[in-house]
């Protein structure tokens, strides 16, 4: 799909979109009345949270600007805000997420399958018990903006989000990658993760689709996946 009608490259057009959007952030932040952040939160912190999310969206190549056809429709988006705190209650950072209004998606058009597996409780208990007994190393990680990695299979279009400015040639975005709020977001993330780890030499368990194993002559690695959280166990021979 061609991004625009002015013969510019996709990268050039998107760079223009994000540059304009950054200039509009302060105006949009005031317009949105970010009550979930509280009245005393500095405007600069609010703007930085929105800019960080826009940077992630740009980095992952989530959107493709386009012109909506007559037979197509868009779903809306909204900004959701959260204060992330440390264990002692102190503020760690302010977070902003661009979320799709997935409740407006139509089955068979915007999505089909939505099921996404998570690790079974019995698998978790078994792996923890075995690795603890043999004194394996444990690591836990959360994939930052994980859903933005998920490759979309259906054609889904969203309205231009608040705070994003585009050329008049475009009136919507096609979602190349998933965003939070889509009905299939968790599923496409799981499929993307599956393809990535399998290409790295892991094999999926026949017993549990969220247990991955990689055994070499020098080490053994186990991965357990629960939505966006990955727990890794490894032992060197």
Short mmCIF file of C-alpha atoms in Angstrom, two decimals:
data_model
loop_
_atom_site.label_atom_id
_atom_site.label_comp_id
_atom_site.label_asym_id
_atom_site.label_seq_id
_atom_site.Cartn_x
_atom_site.Cartn_y
_atom_site.Cartn_z
CA UNK A 1 0.00 0.00 0.00
CA UNK A 2 1.37 3.42 -0.97
CA UNK A 3 1.70 5.73 1.98
CA UNK A 4 0.86 8.98 0.25
CA UNK A 5 0.21 10.68 -3.02
CA UNK A 6 3.13 13.11 -2.96
CA UNK A 7 5.79 10.54 -3.94
CA UNK A 8 7.59 10.77 -0.61
CA UNK A 9 8.90 7.58 0.97
CA UNK A 10 7.11 5.90 3.89
CA UNK A 11 9.91 6.93 6.26
CA UNK A 12 9.74 10.56 5.18
CA UNK A 13 5.98 10.72 5.57
CA UNK A 14 6.00 9.07 8.99
CA UNK A 15 8.84 11.31 10.15
CA UNK A 16 6.69 14.31 9.25
CA UNK A 17 3.75 12.83 11.16
CA UNK A 18 5.74 12.29 14.35
CA UNK A 19 7.49 15.66 14.16
CA UNK A 20 4.14 17.40 13.92
CA UNK A 21 2.74 15.24 16.68
CA UNK A 22 5.52 16.13 19.10
CA UNK A 23 4.74 19.81 18.60
CA UNK A 24 1.09 19.14 19.36
CA UNK A 25 1.65 17.16 22.57
CA UNK A 26 1.37 20.08 24.99
CA UNK A 27 -1.89 21.23 23.43
CA UNK A 28 -3.36 17.74 23.46
CA UNK A 29 -2.25 17.09 27.04
CA UNK A 30 -4.17 20.14 28.20
CA UNK A 31 -7.20 19.10 26.14
CA UNK A 32 -7.34 15.56 27.53
CA UNK A 33 -7.59 16.67 31.19
CA UNK A 34 -5.38 13.87 32.52
CA UNK A 35 -7.29 13.33 35.77
CA UNK A 36 -5.70 9.93 36.36
CA UNK A 37 -2.34 11.67 36.73
CA UNK A 38 -3.66 14.15 39.26
CA UNK A 39 -3.76 17.91 39.12
CA UNK A 40 -0.34 18.37 40.77
CA UNK A 41 1.62 16.35 38.23
CA UNK A 42 3.87 18.69 36.22
CA UNK A 43 2.82 19.26 32.63
CA UNK A 44 6.33 18.28 31.55
CA UNK A 45 5.89 14.78 33.02
CA UNK A 46 2.60 14.32 31.20
CA UNK A 47 4.11 15.40 27.90
CA UNK A 48 7.11 13.11 28.36
CA UNK A 49 4.81 10.12 28.96
CA UNK A 50 2.90 10.77 25.73
CA UNK A 51 6.10 11.38 23.77
CA UNK A 52 7.59 8.12 25.05
CA UNK A 53 4.57 6.20 23.79
CA UNK A 54 4.69 7.95 20.42
CA UNK A 55 8.39 7.09 20.16
CA UNK A 56 7.62 3.40 20.84
CA UNK A 57 4.88 3.41 18.21
CA UNK A 58 7.21 4.97 15.67
CA UNK A 59 10.09 2.63 16.53
CA UNK A 60 7.96 -0.51 16.10
CA UNK A 61 6.37 0.68 12.85
CA UNK A 62 2.87 0.29 14.26
CA UNK A 63 0.99 2.59 11.90
CA UNK A 64 0.74 3.10 8.16
CA UNK A 65 -0.99 6.32 7.15
CA UNK A 66 -3.64 5.76 4.49
CA UNK A 67 -6.91 6.91 2.98
CA UNK A 68 -10.04 5.04 4.06
CA UNK A 69 -12.09 3.42 1.32
CA UNK A 70 -15.88 3.64 1.25
CA UNK A 71 -16.40 0.01 2.30
CA UNK A 72 -13.91 0.23 5.18
CA UNK A 73 -14.43 1.53 8.71
CA UNK A 74 -12.23 2.68 11.57
CA UNK A 75 -12.14 1.98 15.28
CA UNK A 76 -11.38 4.71 17.77
CA UNK A 77 -8.46 5.08 20.16
CA UNK A 78 -7.96 6.76 23.51
CA UNK A 79 -5.09 7.67 25.80
CA UNK A 80 -4.85 5.78 29.09
CA UNK A 81 -2.54 7.01 31.83
CA UNK A 82 -0.97 5.33 34.83
CA UNK A 83 1.52 6.15 37.55
CA UNK A 84 4.08 3.38 38.02
CA UNK A 85 5.35 3.19 41.58
CA UNK A 86 8.29 1.51 43.27
CA UNK A 87 7.95 -1.04 46.06
CA UNK A 88 8.11 1.73 48.67
CA UNK A 89 5.33 3.70 47.00
CA UNK A 90 7.57 6.33 45.46
CA UNK A 91 6.79 7.37 41.90
CA UNK A 92 9.00 5.60 39.38
CA UNK A 93 7.56 7.10 36.21
CA UNK A 94 4.41 8.27 34.46
CA UNK A 95 3.12 6.01 31.71
CA UNK A 96 0.83 6.70 28.77
CA UNK A 97 -0.67 4.05 26.51
CA UNK A 98 -2.54 4.52 23.25
CA UNK A 99 -5.38 2.00 23.48
CA UNK A 100 -7.78 0.85 20.76
CA UNK A 101 -11.51 0.81 21.39
CA UNK A 102 -11.68 -2.89 20.67
CA UNK A 103 -15.34 -3.14 21.64
CA UNK A 104 -16.13 -1.59 18.25
CA UNK A 105 -14.35 -4.31 16.28
CA UNK A 106 -16.52 -6.54 14.10
CA UNK A 107 -16.01 -10.29 14.05
CA UNK A 108 -14.94 -11.58 10.64
CA UNK A 109 -13.84 -8.11 9.54
CA UNK A 110 -11.48 -6.67 12.15
CA UNK A 111 -10.69 -9.94 13.91
CA UNK A 112 -11.31 -13.69 13.93
CA UNK A 113 -9.37 -15.72 16.51
CA UNK A 114 -8.65 -14.12 19.89
CA UNK A 115 -7.56 -17.01 22.13
CA UNK A 116 -4.06 -16.73 23.55
CA UNK A 117 -2.60 -19.40 25.86
CA UNK A 118 -0.80 -18.80 29.16
CA UNK A 119 1.44 -21.17 31.05
CA UNK A 120 -0.45 -23.82 33.02
CA UNK A 121 -0.28 -23.63 36.79
CA UNK A 122 0.85 -27.25 37.04
CA UNK A 123 3.68 -26.52 34.57
CA UNK A 124 4.83 -23.56 36.63
CA UNK A 125 4.87 -25.59 39.84
CA UNK A 126 6.68 -28.50 38.21
CA UNK A 127 9.39 -26.38 36.59
CA UNK A 128 9.98 -24.31 39.74
CA UNK A 129 10.25 -27.45 41.88
CA UNK A 130 12.69 -29.20 39.53
CA UNK A 131 14.90 -26.19 38.90
CA UNK A 132 14.97 -25.29 42.58
CA UNK A 133 16.05 -28.81 43.47
CA UNK A 134 18.90 -28.72 40.96
CA UNK A 135 19.75 -25.09 41.82
CA UNK A 136 19.14 -23.58 38.38
CA UNK A 137 19.43 -19.85 37.74
CA UNK A 138 16.14 -17.96 37.45
CA UNK A 139 15.50 -14.72 35.54
CA UNK A 140 12.25 -12.83 35.10
CA UNK A 141 11.52 -10.15 32.52
CA UNK A 142 8.67 -8.08 31.20
CA UNK A 143 8.75 -7.23 27.51
CA UNK A 144 8.42 -3.45 27.17
CA UNK A 145 5.52 -2.43 24.90
CA UNK A 146 5.16 -6.11 24.00
CA UNK A 147 1.91 -5.82 22.06
CA UNK A 148 3.54 -3.38 19.65
CA UNK A 149 5.66 -6.27 18.33
CA UNK A 150 2.65 -8.34 17.24
CA UNK A 151 2.27 -8.57 13.45
CA UNK A 152 -1.34 -7.95 12.39
CA UNK A 153 -2.96 -10.45 10.04
CA UNK A 154 -6.33 -8.76 9.60
CA UNK A 155 -6.70 -5.33 8.06
CA UNK A 156 -7.65 -3.00 10.91
CA UNK A 157 -7.96 0.76 10.55
CA UNK A 158 -8.06 3.26 13.39
CA UNK A 159 -8.98 6.91 13.53
CA UNK A 160 -6.16 9.43 13.86
CA UNK A 161 -5.34 9.46 17.61
CA UNK A 162 -5.58 12.64 19.62
CA UNK A 163 -2.20 14.33 19.53
CA UNK A 164 -1.15 12.94 16.16
CA UNK A 165 -1.19 15.26 13.18
CA UNK A 166 -1.08 13.97 9.60
CA UNK A 167 -1.10 15.45 6.12
CA UNK A 168 -4.49 16.12 4.58
CA UNK A 169 -3.82 13.26 2.13
CA UNK A 170 -4.59 10.79 4.94
CA UNK A 171 -7.62 10.31 7.15
CA UNK A 172 -6.77 7.15 9.13
CA UNK A 173 -4.07 4.67 10.09
CA UNK A 174 -3.79 1.03 9.12
CA UNK A 175 -2.46 -1.04 12.00
CA UNK A 176 0.66 -2.90 10.86
CA UNK A 177 1.33 -4.01 14.44
CA UNK A 178 -1.10 -4.52 17.30
CA UNK A 179 -1.82 -1.98 20.03
CA UNK A 180 -3.36 -2.42 23.44
CA UNK A 181 -7.13 -2.83 23.44
CA UNK A 182 -7.45 -4.85 20.23
CA UNK A 183 -9.32 -8.11 20.68
CA UNK A 184 -6.53 -10.08 19.01
CA UNK A 185 -3.61 -8.14 20.54
CA UNK A 186 -2.63 -10.84 23.02
CA UNK A 187 -2.92 -13.57 20.39
CA UNK A 188 -0.74 -11.87 17.77
CA UNK A 189 1.86 -11.07 20.42
CA UNK A 190 1.93 -14.74 21.45
CA UNK A 191 2.32 -15.83 17.83
CA UNK A 192 5.11 -13.30 17.26
CA UNK A 193 6.93 -14.45 20.39
CA UNK A 194 6.53 -18.09 19.32
CA UNK A 195 8.09 -17.39 15.92
CA UNK A 196 10.96 -15.46 17.48
CA UNK A 197 11.99 -18.02 20.10
CA UNK A 198 11.59 -20.95 17.71
CA UNK A 199 13.87 -19.19 15.22
CA UNK A 200 16.38 -18.90 18.09
CA UNK A 201 16.55 -22.66 18.55
CA UNK A 202 13.82 -23.23 21.14
CA UNK A 203 11.20 -25.95 20.90
CA UNK A 204 7.68 -25.69 22.30
CA UNK A 205 6.50 -28.38 24.70
CA UNK A 206 3.80 -30.80 23.55
CA UNK A 207 2.37 -30.62 27.06
CA UNK A 208 2.16 -26.84 27.41
CA UNK A 209 2.27 -24.30 24.52
CA UNK A 210 3.80 -21.71 26.85
CA UNK A 211 6.78 -23.85 27.88
CA UNK A 212 9.82 -23.48 25.61
CA UNK A 213 12.98 -25.56 25.81
CA UNK A 214 16.46 -25.20 24.36
CA UNK A 215 19.03 -27.88 25.07
CA UNK A 216 22.59 -27.73 23.75
CA UNK A 217 25.82 -29.49 24.62
CA UNK A 218 26.64 -26.74 27.11
CA UNK A 219 23.38 -25.61 28.69
CA UNK A 220 19.64 -26.05 29.07
CA UNK A 221 17.18 -23.15 29.01
CA UNK A 222 13.47 -23.21 29.88
CA UNK A 223 11.07 -20.32 29.24
CA UNK A 224 7.61 -19.94 30.77
CA UNK A 225 5.30 -17.32 29.26
CA UNK A 226 2.33 -15.67 30.94
CA UNK A 227 1.00 -12.99 28.58
CA UNK A 228 3.75 -10.31 28.71
CA UNK A 229 5.84 -11.88 31.46
CA UNK A 230 8.60 -14.36 30.67
CA UNK A 231 10.37 -16.46 33.31
CA UNK A 232 13.62 -18.09 32.29
CA UNK A 233 15.48 -20.96 33.96
CA UNK A 234 18.91 -22.06 32.82
CA UNK A 235 21.71 -24.34 33.86
CA UNK A 236 25.19 -24.83 32.43
CA UNK A 237 26.50 -28.36 32.18
#
